[in-house]
CSV table of C-alpha atoms in Angstrom, one decimal:
chain,number,residue,atom,x,y,z
A,1,MET,CA,3.1,5.0,20.1
A,2,GLU,CA,4.6,6.5,16.9
A,3,GLN,CA,4.7,10.2,16.5
A,4,TYR,CA,4.4,12.0,13.1
A,5,GLU,CA,7.8,13.1,11.8
A,6,PRO,CA,8.3,16.9,11.3
A,7,GLU,CA,10.2,16.6,8.1
A,8,ARG,CA,8.6,16.9,4.7
A,9,LEU,CA,8.9,14.3,2.1
A,10,SER,CA,12.0,14.1,0.0
A,11,ALA,CA,11.8,14.5,-3.8
A,12,ALA,CA,12.6,10.8,-4.1
A,13,GLN,CA,9.8,9.8,-1.8
A,14,ILE,CA,7.3,11.9,-3.7
A,15,ALA,CA,8.5,10.4,-7.0
A,16,ALA,CA,8.2,6.9,-5.6
A,17,MET,CA,4.6,7.5,-4.6
A,18,ARG,CA,3.8,9.0,-8.0
A,19,ARG,CA,5.3,5.9,-9.7
A,20,SER,CA,3.1,3.7,-7.6
A,21,LEU,CA,-0.1,5.6,-8.4
A,22,THR,CA,0.6,6.1,-12.1
A,23,SER,CA,2.3,3.0,-13.3
A,24,GLY,CA,2.8,0.7,-10.3
A,25,ARG,CA,0.4,-1.4,-8.2
A,26,GLY,CA,-1.6,1.6,-7.3
A,27,ALA,CA,-2.5,2.2,-11.0
A,28,LEU,CA,-4.0,-1.3,-11.6
A,29,THR,CA,-7.5,-2.6,-11.3
A,30,ARG,CA,-8.0,-4.9,-8.2
A,31,ARG,CA,-8.0,-8.0,-10.2
A,32,SER,CA,-4.7,-7.0,-11.7
A,33,LEU,CA,-3.0,-6.3,-8.3
A,34,LEU,CA,-4.4,-2.9,-7.5
A,35,ARG,CA,-2.4,-1.8,-4.5
A,36,ALA,CA,-0.5,1.2,-3.6
A,37,SER,CA,3.0,0.0,-2.9
A,38,GLY,CA,4.8,0.1,0.4
A,39,MET,CA,5.7,3.7,0.8
A,40,GLY,CA,5.9,3.6,4.6
A,41,ALA,CA,6.0,7.1,6.0
A,42,LEU,CA,5.8,8.5,2.5
A,43,ALA,CA,2.4,7.3,1.6
A,44,ILE,CA,0.9,8.1,4.9
A,45,GLY,CA,1.8,11.7,4.5
A,46,GLY,CA,0.7,11.9,0.9
A,47,LEU,CA,2.3,14.9,-0.8
A,48,GLY,CA,2.4,16.8,2.5
A,49,THR,CA,3.0,15.5,5.9
A,50,LEU,CA,0.3,15.3,8.5
A,51,SER,CA,2.5,17.2,10.9
A,52,ALA,CA,2.4,20.1,8.5
A,53,CYS,CA,-1.3,20.1,9.0
A,54,GLY,CA,-1.0,20.0,12.8
A,55,ILE,CA,-2.8,16.7,13.2
A,56,PRO,CA,-1.4,14.8,16.2
A,57,PRO,CA,-1.5,11.0,16.6
A,58,ALA,CA,-4.3,9.4,18.6
A,59,GLN,CA,-4.0,10.0,22.3
A,60,ARG,CA,-4.9,6.5,23.3
A,61,GLU,CA,-4.2,3.0,22.1
A,62,GLY,CA,-6.8,1.4,19.9
A,63,ASP,CA,-7.0,-1.6,22.1
A,64,ALA,CA,-7.8,0.5,25.1
A,65,ALA,CA,-11.4,1.2,23.9
A,66,ALA,CA,-13.9,0.4,26.6
A,67,ALA,CA,-16.2,-2.6,26.1
A,68,SER,CA,-19.1,-0.1,26.2
A,69,ASP,CA,-17.9,1.3,22.9
A,70,ASP,CA,-18.9,-2.0,21.2
A,71,HIS,CA,-22.5,-2.0,20.2
A,72,SER,CA,-22.5,-5.3,18.4
A,73,ALA,CA,-25.0,-7.0,20.7
A,74,GLU,CA,-27.8,-4.4,20.2
A,75,GLU,CA,-26.8,-3.4,16.6
A,76,LYS,CA,-26.6,-6.5,14.5
A,77,GLN,CA,-24.6,-5.0,11.7
A,78,VAL,CA,-21.0,-4.5,10.4
A,79,ASN,CA,-19.7,-1.8,8.1
A,80,PHE,CA,-17.0,-3.3,5.8
A,81,SER,CA,-14.8,-1.2,3.5
A,82,ASN,CA,-12.8,-3.1,0.8
A,83,TRP,CA,-11.1,-2.7,-2.6
A,84,THR,CA,-13.1,-3.1,-5.8
A,85,GLU,CA,-13.5,-6.6,-7.2
A,86,TYR,CA,-12.1,-8.1,-4.0
A,87,MET,CA,-15.2,-10.1,-3.1
A,88,ASP,CA,-17.0,-12.9,-4.7
A,89,ILE,CA,-20.2,-12.1,-6.7
A,90,GLY,CA,-23.0,-14.3,-7.9
A,91,GLU,CA,-24.0,-15.2,-11.4
A,92,ASP,CA,-26.4,-12.3,-11.5
A,93,LYS,CA,-23.4,-10.0,-11.1
A,94,LYS,CA,-25.1,-8.3,-8.1
A,95,SER,CA,-25.3,-10.7,-5.2
A,96,ARG,CA,-22.5,-11.4,-2.7
A,97,PRO,CA,-22.9,-15.1,-1.9
A,98,THR,CA,-20.5,-15.4,1.0
A,99,LEU,CA,-21.6,-12.1,2.6
A,100,GLU,CA,-25.3,-13.1,2.3
A,101,ALA,CA,-24.6,-16.5,3.7
A,102,PHE,CA,-22.9,-14.9,6.7
A,103,THR,CA,-26.0,-12.7,7.3
A,104,LYS,CA,-28.3,-15.7,7.0
A,105,ARG,CA,-26.3,-17.6,9.6
A,106,THR,CA,-25.6,-14.9,12.1
A,107,GLY,CA,-28.3,-12.3,11.6
A,108,ILE,CA,-25.6,-9.7,11.3
A,109,SER,CA,-26.2,-7.5,8.2
A,110,VAL,CA,-23.2,-6.3,6.3
A,111,LYS,CA,-22.9,-2.9,4.7
A,112,TYR,CA,-20.3,-3.7,2.1
A,113,THR,CA,-18.6,-0.7,0.4
A,114,GLU,CA,-16.0,-0.8,-2.3
A,115,ASP,CA,-14.5,2.6,-1.4
A,116,ILE,CA,-10.8,1.7,-1.4
A,117,ASN,CA,-9.0,2.6,-4.6
A,118,ASP,CA,-5.5,2.9,-3.2
A,119,ASN,CA,-3.9,3.0,0.3
A,120,VAL,CA,-2.8,6.6,0.1
A,121,GLU,CA,-6.2,7.9,-1.0
A,122,PHE,CA,-8.1,5.8,1.5
A,123,PHE,CA,-5.9,6.8,4.4
A,124,GLY,CA,-6.6,10.4,3.5
A,125,LYS,CA,-10.3,9.8,3.9
A,126,ILE,CA,-10.1,8.3,7.4
A,127,LYS,CA,-7.0,10.0,9.0
A,128,PRO,CA,-8.7,13.1,10.4
A,129,GLN,CA,-11.3,11.1,12.3
A,130,MET,CA,-8.8,8.5,13.5
A,131,ALA,CA,-6.4,11.2,14.7
A,132,ALA,CA,-9.3,12.9,16.5
A,133,GLY,CA,-10.3,9.7,18.2
A,134,GLN,CA,-13.6,9.5,16.3
A,135,ASP,CA,-15.5,6.7,14.7
A,136,THR,CA,-14.7,6.4,11.0
A,137,GLY,CA,-18.1,4.8,10.3
A,138,ARG,CA,-16.2,1.6,9.4
A,139,ASP,CA,-15.9,-1.6,11.5
A,140,LEU,CA,-13.6,-3.5,9.2
A,141,ILE,CA,-11.1,-2.3,6.6
A,142,ILE,CA,-8.6,-3.9,4.4
A,143,VAL,CA,-5.2,-2.3,3.8
A,144,THR,CA,-1.8,-3.3,2.6
A,145,ASP,CA,0.8,-4.4,5.1
A,146,TRP,CA,2.8,-1.2,5.3
A,147,LEU,CA,-0.3,0.8,6.0
A,148,ALA,CA,-1.6,-1.8,8.5
A,149,ALA,CA,1.7,-1.5,10.3
A,150,ARG,CA,1.4,2.3,10.5
A,151,ILE,CA,-2.2,2.3,11.7
A,152,ILE,CA,-1.3,-0.3,14.4
A,153,ARG,CA,1.7,1.7,15.6
A,154,LEU,CA,-0.4,4.9,15.8
A,155,GLY,CA,-2.8,3.1,18.1
A,156,TRP,CA,-5.6,3.4,15.6
A,157,ALA,CA,-6.5,-0.3,15.4
A,158,GLN,CA,-8.2,-2.3,18.0
A,159,ARG,CA,-6.6,-5.4,19.6
A,160,LEU,CA,-8.6,-8.4,18.5
A,161,ASP,CA,-10.4,-10.8,20.8
A,162,ALA,CA,-9.0,-14.3,20.1
A,163,SER,CA,-12.2,-15.9,21.5
A,164,ASN,CA,-14.1,-14.5,18.5
A,165,LEU,CA,-11.5,-15.8,16.0
A,166,PRO,CA,-11.2,-19.6,16.5
A,167,HIS,CA,-11.0,-20.4,12.8
A,168,ALA,CA,-8.6,-17.6,12.0
A,169,PHE,CA,-6.3,-18.6,14.8
A,170,ALA,CA,-6.4,-22.3,13.8
A,171,ASN,CA,-6.3,-21.9,10.0
A,172,LEU,CA,-3.9,-19.0,9.3
A,173,SER,CA,-1.1,-20.3,7.1
A,174,ALA,CA,2.3,-20.3,8.8
A,175,GLN,CA,3.9,-17.9,6.3
A,176,PHE,CA,1.6,-15.1,7.4
A,177,ARG,CA,1.6,-15.7,11.2
A,178,THR,CA,4.5,-13.5,12.4
A,179,PRO,CA,4.9,-10.2,10.4
A,180,ASP,CA,7.4,-7.9,12.2
A,181,TRP,CA,4.7,-5.2,12.4
A,182,ASP,CA,2.1,-7.4,14.1
A,183,PRO,CA,3.7,-10.5,15.7
A,184,GLY,CA,1.2,-13.1,16.5
A,185,ARG,CA,-1.5,-11.2,14.6
A,186,ALA,CA,-2.8,-9.4,17.6
A,187,TYR,CA,-4.4,-6.6,15.5
A,188,SER,CA,-4.8,-8.0,12.0
A,189,TYR,CA,-5.5,-11.0,9.8
A,190,PRO,CA,-4.5,-11.2,6.1
A,191,TRP,CA,-7.2,-11.1,3.5
A,192,THR,CA,-4.8,-12.2,0.7
A,193,GLY,CA,-1.1,-12.6,0.0
A,194,ILE,CA,0.6,-11.1,-3.1
A,195,PRO,CA,3.8,-12.8,-4.3
A,196,THR,CA,6.6,-11.3,-6.5
A,197,VAL,CA,8.1,-13.9,-8.8
A,198,ILE,CA,10.2,-14.3,-11.9
A,199,ALA,CA,8.2,-14.5,-15.1
A,200,TYR,CA,9.4,-15.3,-18.6
A,201,ASN,CA,8.1,-15.8,-22.1
A,202,SER,CA,9.3,-19.3,-23.1
A,203,ARG,CA,9.0,-18.4,-26.8
A,204,ALA,CA,11.3,-15.4,-26.4
A,205,THR,CA,13.8,-17.4,-24.3
A,206,GLY,CA,13.9,-20.2,-26.9
A,207,GLY,CA,12.3,-22.6,-24.4
A,208,ARG,CA,14.9,-21.9,-21.7
A,209,LYS,CA,13.7,-21.5,-18.1
A,210,VAL,CA,14.6,-18.3,-16.2
A,211,ASP,CA,14.5,-18.8,-12.5
A,212,SER,CA,16.9,-16.5,-10.7
A,213,VAL,CA,17.8,-12.8,-10.4
A,214,THR,CA,21.4,-13.8,-11.2
A,215,GLN,CA,20.2,-15.2,-14.5
A,216,LEU,CA,18.2,-12.0,-15.2
A,217,LEU,CA,21.3,-9.9,-14.5
A,218,ASP,CA,24.1,-12.1,-16.0
A,219,ASP,CA,22.7,-14.2,-18.8
A,220,PRO,CA,24.0,-12.7,-22.1
A,221,ALA,CA,21.2,-14.3,-24.0
A,222,LEU,CA,18.7,-12.1,-22.1
A,223,LYS,CA,20.7,-8.8,-22.6
A,224,GLY,CA,18.4,-5.9,-23.2
A,225,ARG,CA,15.3,-8.0,-22.7
A,226,VAL,CA,15.0,-7.9,-18.9
A,227,SER,CA,12.9,-5.7,-16.7
A,228,PHE,CA,12.7,-5.1,-13.0
A,229,LEU,CA,9.8,-3.4,-11.1
A,230,SER,CA,9.8,0.3,-10.2
A,231,GLU,CA,8.5,-0.7,-6.8
A,232,MET,CA,11.5,-0.6,-4.4
A,233,ARG,CA,10.5,-3.3,-2.0
A,234,ASP,CA,9.9,-5.9,-4.8
A,235,THR,CA,13.0,-5.2,-6.8
A,236,ILE,CA,15.4,-4.8,-3.9
A,237,GLY,CA,13.8,-7.6,-1.9
A,238,MET,CA,14.3,-10.1,-4.7
A,239,THR,CA,17.9,-8.9,-5.3
A,240,LEU,CA,18.6,-9.2,-1.5
A,241,LEU,CA,17.4,-12.7,-1.6
A,242,ASP,CA,19.6,-13.5,-4.6
A,243,LEU,CA,22.6,-12.1,-2.7
A,244,GLY,CA,21.8,-14.4,0.2
A,245,LYS,CA,20.5,-11.7,2.5
A,246,ASP,CA,17.2,-11.7,4.4
A,247,PRO,CA,14.8,-9.0,3.5
A,248,ALA,CA,13.4,-9.2,7.0
A,249,SER,CA,16.7,-8.2,8.6
A,250,PHE,CA,19.0,-6.6,6.1
A,251,THR,CA,21.5,-3.8,6.9
A,252,ASP,CA,22.3,-0.5,5.1
A,253,ALA,CA,25.4,-2.3,3.7
A,254,ASP,CA,23.1,-5.1,2.4
A,255,TYR,CA,20.8,-2.6,0.7
A,256,ASP,CA,23.8,-0.8,-0.9
A,257,ALA,CA,25.1,-4.1,-2.2
A,258,ALA,CA,21.7,-4.8,-3.9
A,259,ILE,CA,21.7,-1.3,-5.4
A,260,ASN,CA,25.2,-1.9,-6.8
A,261,ARG,CA,24.3,-5.3,-8.2
A,262,LEU,CA,21.4,-3.8,-10.1
A,263,GLN,CA,23.5,-0.8,-11.2
A,264,LYS,CA,25.9,-3.1,-12.9
A,265,GLY,CA,22.9,-4.5,-14.8
A,266,VAL,CA,21.9,-1.0,-15.9
A,267,ASP,CA,25.5,-0.1,-16.9
A,268,LYS,CA,26.0,-3.0,-19.1
A,269,LYS,CA,22.5,-2.7,-20.6
A,270,GLN,CA,21.3,-6.0,-19.3
A,271,ILE,CA,18.3,-4.4,-17.8
A,272,ARG,CA,16.0,-2.8,-20.5
A,273,ARG,CA,14.0,-0.8,-18.0
A,274,PHE,CA,12.3,-0.6,-14.6
A,275,THR,CA,8.5,-0.8,-15.0
A,276,GLY,CA,5.2,-0.6,-13.3
A,277,ASN,CA,2.4,-2.9,-14.4
A,278,ASP,CA,3.1,-2.0,-18.1
A,279,TYR,CA,5.6,-4.8,-18.3
A,280,THR,CA,2.8,-7.2,-19.0
A,281,ALA,CA,2.2,-6.1,-22.6
A,282,ASP,CA,5.9,-6.4,-23.4
A,283,LEU,CA,6.2,-9.8,-21.7
A,284,ASP,CA,3.1,-11.0,-23.6
A,285,LYS,CA,4.6,-10.0,-26.9
A,286,GLY,CA,8.1,-11.3,-26.1
A,287,ASP,CA,9.8,-7.9,-26.2
A,288,ILE,CA,10.6,-8.6,-22.6
A,289,ALA,CA,11.9,-12.1,-22.4
A,290,ALA,CA,12.1,-12.3,-18.6
A,291,CYS,CA,11.3,-10.1,-15.6
A,292,VAL,CA,10.5,-9.6,-12.0
A,293,ALA,CA,6.7,-9.7,-11.9
A,294,TRP,CA,3.6,-9.7,-9.8
A,295,ALA,CA,2.0,-13.2,-9.6
A,296,GLY,CA,-1.6,-11.9,-10.2
A,297,ASP,CA,-0.6,-10.5,-13.5
A,298,ILE,CA,1.0,-13.8,-14.5
A,299,ILE,CA,-2.2,-15.8,-13.7
A,300,GLN,CA,-4.1,-13.5,-16.0
A,301,LEU,CA,-1.5,-13.5,-18.8
A,302,GLN,CA,-1.3,-17.3,-18.8
A,303,ALA,CA,-5.1,-17.5,-19.5
A,304,GLY,CA,-4.4,-16.1,-23.0
A,305,ASN,CA,-0.8,-17.0,-23.7
A,306,PRO,CA,0.6,-20.5,-23.0
A,307,ASP,CA,4.1,-19.2,-23.5
A,308,ILE,CA,4.0,-17.2,-20.2
A,309,LYS,CA,5.7,-19.1,-17.4
A,310,TYR,CA,6.8,-18.2,-13.9
A,311,ALA,CA,9.5,-19.5,-11.5
A,312,ILE,CA,10.2,-19.3,-7.8
A,313,PRO,CA,13.9,-18.7,-7.3
A,314,ALA,CA,15.7,-21.2,-5.1
A,315,ALA,CA,16.8,-18.1,-3.1
A,316,GLY,CA,13.1,-17.3,-2.3
A,317,TYR,CA,10.6,-14.7,-3.3
A,318,ILE,CA,8.9,-11.6,-1.7
A,319,THR,CA,5.3,-11.8,-0.5
A,320,SER,CA,3.3,-8.8,0.8
A,321,SER,CA,-0.3,-8.9,2.1
A,322,ASP,CA,-3.6,-7.1,2.3
A,323,ASN,CA,-5.0,-7.2,5.9
A,324,MET,CA,-8.2,-6.9,7.8
A,325,LEU,CA,-8.2,-4.4,10.7
A,326,VAL,CA,-10.9,-3.1,13.1
A,327,PRO,CA,-10.4,0.7,13.4
A,328,ALA,CA,-10.3,2.3,16.8
A,329,LYS,CA,-13.8,3.5,17.9
A,330,ALA,CA,-15.5,1.1,15.5
A,331,ARG,CA,-19.1,0.5,16.9
A,332,HIS,CA,-19.3,-3.1,16.0
A,333,LYS,CA,-16.0,-4.7,16.9
A,334,THR,CA,-17.3,-8.1,17.9
A,335,ASN,CA,-19.4,-8.4,14.7
A,336,ALA,CA,-16.4,-7.4,12.6
A,337,GLU,CA,-14.3,-10.2,14.3
A,338,LYS,CA,-17.0,-12.7,13.6
A,339,LEU,CA,-16.9,-11.7,9.9
A,340,MET,CA,-13.1,-11.9,9.9
A,341,ASP,CA,-13.3,-15.4,11.4
A,342,TYR,CA,-16.0,-16.5,8.9
A,343,TYR,CA,-13.5,-15.9,6.0
A,344,TYR,CA,-11.1,-18.4,7.6
A,345,GLU,CA,-13.6,-21.2,7.4
A,346,PRO,CA,-12.2,-23.3,4.5
A,347,PRO,CA,-15.4,-23.5,2.4
A,348,VAL,CA,-15.8,-19.8,2.5
A,349,ALA,CA,-12.1,-19.1,1.9
A,350,ALA,CA,-12.2,-21.4,-1.1
A,351,ARG,CA,-15.1,-19.5,-2.6
A,352,LEU,CA,-13.3,-16.2,-2.1
A,353,ALA,CA,-10.1,-17.5,-3.6
A,354,ALA,CA,-11.9,-18.9,-6.6
A,355,PHE,CA,-13.1,-15.4,-7.4
A,356,ILE,CA,-10.1,-13.1,-6.6
A,357,ASN,CA,-7.2,-15.5,-7.6
A,358,PHE,CA,-4.8,-14.2,-5.0
A,359,VAL,CA,-2.8,-16.3,-2.5
A,360,CYS,CA,-5.2,-17.7,0.0
A,361,PRO,CA,-3.8,-17.3,3.6
A,362,VAL,CA,-6.1,-20.1,4.9
A,363,ASP,CA,-4.9,-23.6,5.5
A,364,GLY,CA,-7.1,-26.5,4.6
A,365,VAL,CA,-8.8,-25.0,1.5
A,366,ARG,CA,-7.3,-27.2,-1.2
A,367,GLU,CA,-10.0,-29.8,-1.2
A,368,GLU,CA,-12.8,-27.2,-1.0
A,369,LEU,CA,-11.3,-25.2,-3.9
A,370,ALA,CA,-10.9,-28.4,-6.0
A,371,ARG,CA,-14.6,-28.9,-5.8
A,372,ILE,CA,-14.9,-25.5,-7.5
A,373,ASP,CA,-12.0,-25.6,-9.9
A,374,GLU,CA,-9.3,-28.4,-9.8
A,375,LYS,CA,-6.9,-26.4,-11.9
A,376,MET,CA,-7.1,-23.5,-9.6
A,377,ALA,CA,-6.6,-25.7,-6.6
A,378,ALA,CA,-3.3,-27.0,-8.1
A,379,ASN,CA,-2.0,-23.4,-8.8
A,380,THR,CA,0.7,-22.7,-6.3
A,381,LEU,CA,0.3,-18.9,-7.0
A,382,ILE,CA,-3.1,-19.3,-5.3
A,383,LEU,CA,-2.4,-22.1,-2.8
A,384,PRO,CA,1.3,-22.3,-2.2
A,385,ASP,CA,2.4,-25.8,-1.3
A,386,ARG,CA,4.7,-26.3,1.7
A,387,GLU,CA,7.9,-26.0,-0.3
A,388,MET,CA,6.8,-22.8,-2.0
A,389,ALA,CA,5.5,-21.3,1.2
A,390,SER,CA,8.8,-22.0,2.9
A,391,ARG,CA,10.6,-19.8,0.3
A,392,SER,CA,8.3,-16.8,1.0
A,393,HIS,CA,9.9,-13.7,2.6
A,394,SER,CA,8.6,-10.3,3.7
A,395,PHE,CA,10.4,-7.0,3.4
A,396,ARG,CA,10.9,-5.5,6.8
A,397,SER,CA,9.4,-2.3,8.1
A,398,LEU,CA,11.4,0.8,7.5
A,399,SER,CA,12.0,3.9,9.7
A,400,THR,CA,11.4,7.3,8.2
A,401,LYS,CA,15.1,7.8,7.9
A,402,GLU,CA,15.6,4.5,6.1
A,403,GLU,CA,12.7,5.2,3.9
A,404,THR,CA,14.1,8.5,2.7
A,405,ALA,CA,17.6,7.2,2.2
A,406,TYR,CA,16.6,4.0,0.4
A,407,GLU,CA,14.1,5.7,-1.9
A,408,GLU,CA,16.7,8.3,-2.9
A,409,LYS,CA,19.2,5.6,-3.8
A,410,PHE,CA,16.6,3.6,-5.7
A,411,ALA,CA,15.3,6.6,-7.6
A,412,LYS,CA,18.9,7.3,-8.8
A,413,LEU,CA,19.2,3.7,-9.9
A,414,ILE,CA,16.1,3.7,-12.0
A,415,GLY,CA,16.5,7.2,-13.3
A,416,ALA,CA,13.3,8.5,-11.7
């Protein structure tokens, strides 16, 4: 079980977190990819490490909770914490159709709370109780992959009972089955996937397609009109792929090669700037001709501007995920597992995907989604086809030492 590191955050790590919360994923609304980026040990500590506060990790594994801790049978309820605008709503703007249908079918009431605004802030709410081995008052939470990994390593998530998750086990898309932080999904199941792609304004490029990091960095016609993201994992991950390296198993030397490749783009002024979500306005206007972008933003931009296009590089693209976990000491584990499994039934998953417009991690939903919206069912940013899914890659988990070193190098690159 992981122990908290005694060292404080480096200046580069603090700067990275602030970038995420002020202009990166953590600054956006949920429908526009509201997520605190992967800060690893950085984000867990906030601006001061837990060790500085004297809070130890949990003294027992989350999956060691006794069966008597689960009160699902006598208490037909589940407490569910989620991000804002991350659940379908009815035409009356108040009802939650899929949640209400779950309650009607099972008799399990759902207390649904939109109390997650970013990963860092949310972890700050629950960490004292989790560290003390106490119930957080939540049976099901949704957090981004890097935070899910940390919670699992600390022993603060309960091992899932596969017998309660038949649909999830059968229908989970292959690209999400084996993250390095939870192989085989023993503790988590994804709520959504979030791809990082290449986007371009076809009017600004003169109708030319832009479909690789090499083109972004070397095409003279794009000079000064290219942007990359200020989130390290997205920008470095895409560059590693372009260099023929695997983001799931790269070395320090590989990371340095990616930094150097990008530095050349900075030095020759090919790269205009590194951005958070604010690239969208420039891309929409054509001031940025092409960029590394978050897919959710592109879906929204395309709704109002037919010139906005996207491409999946032949080298592949980065995908991260938001994930369902049952916290240690949750009172209603079985009920939470039943709710998790419910969202892996294709008709339910389709309804959710139609509302939130993120990558659906559930196989077999295309026909169901087509009944709701045929155009949406054909959008590979929501339902990746087999070829697109095969090009998806995840950025590997980082140690605290790596996190510090990598963020310092990245901060120097982007001038943060």
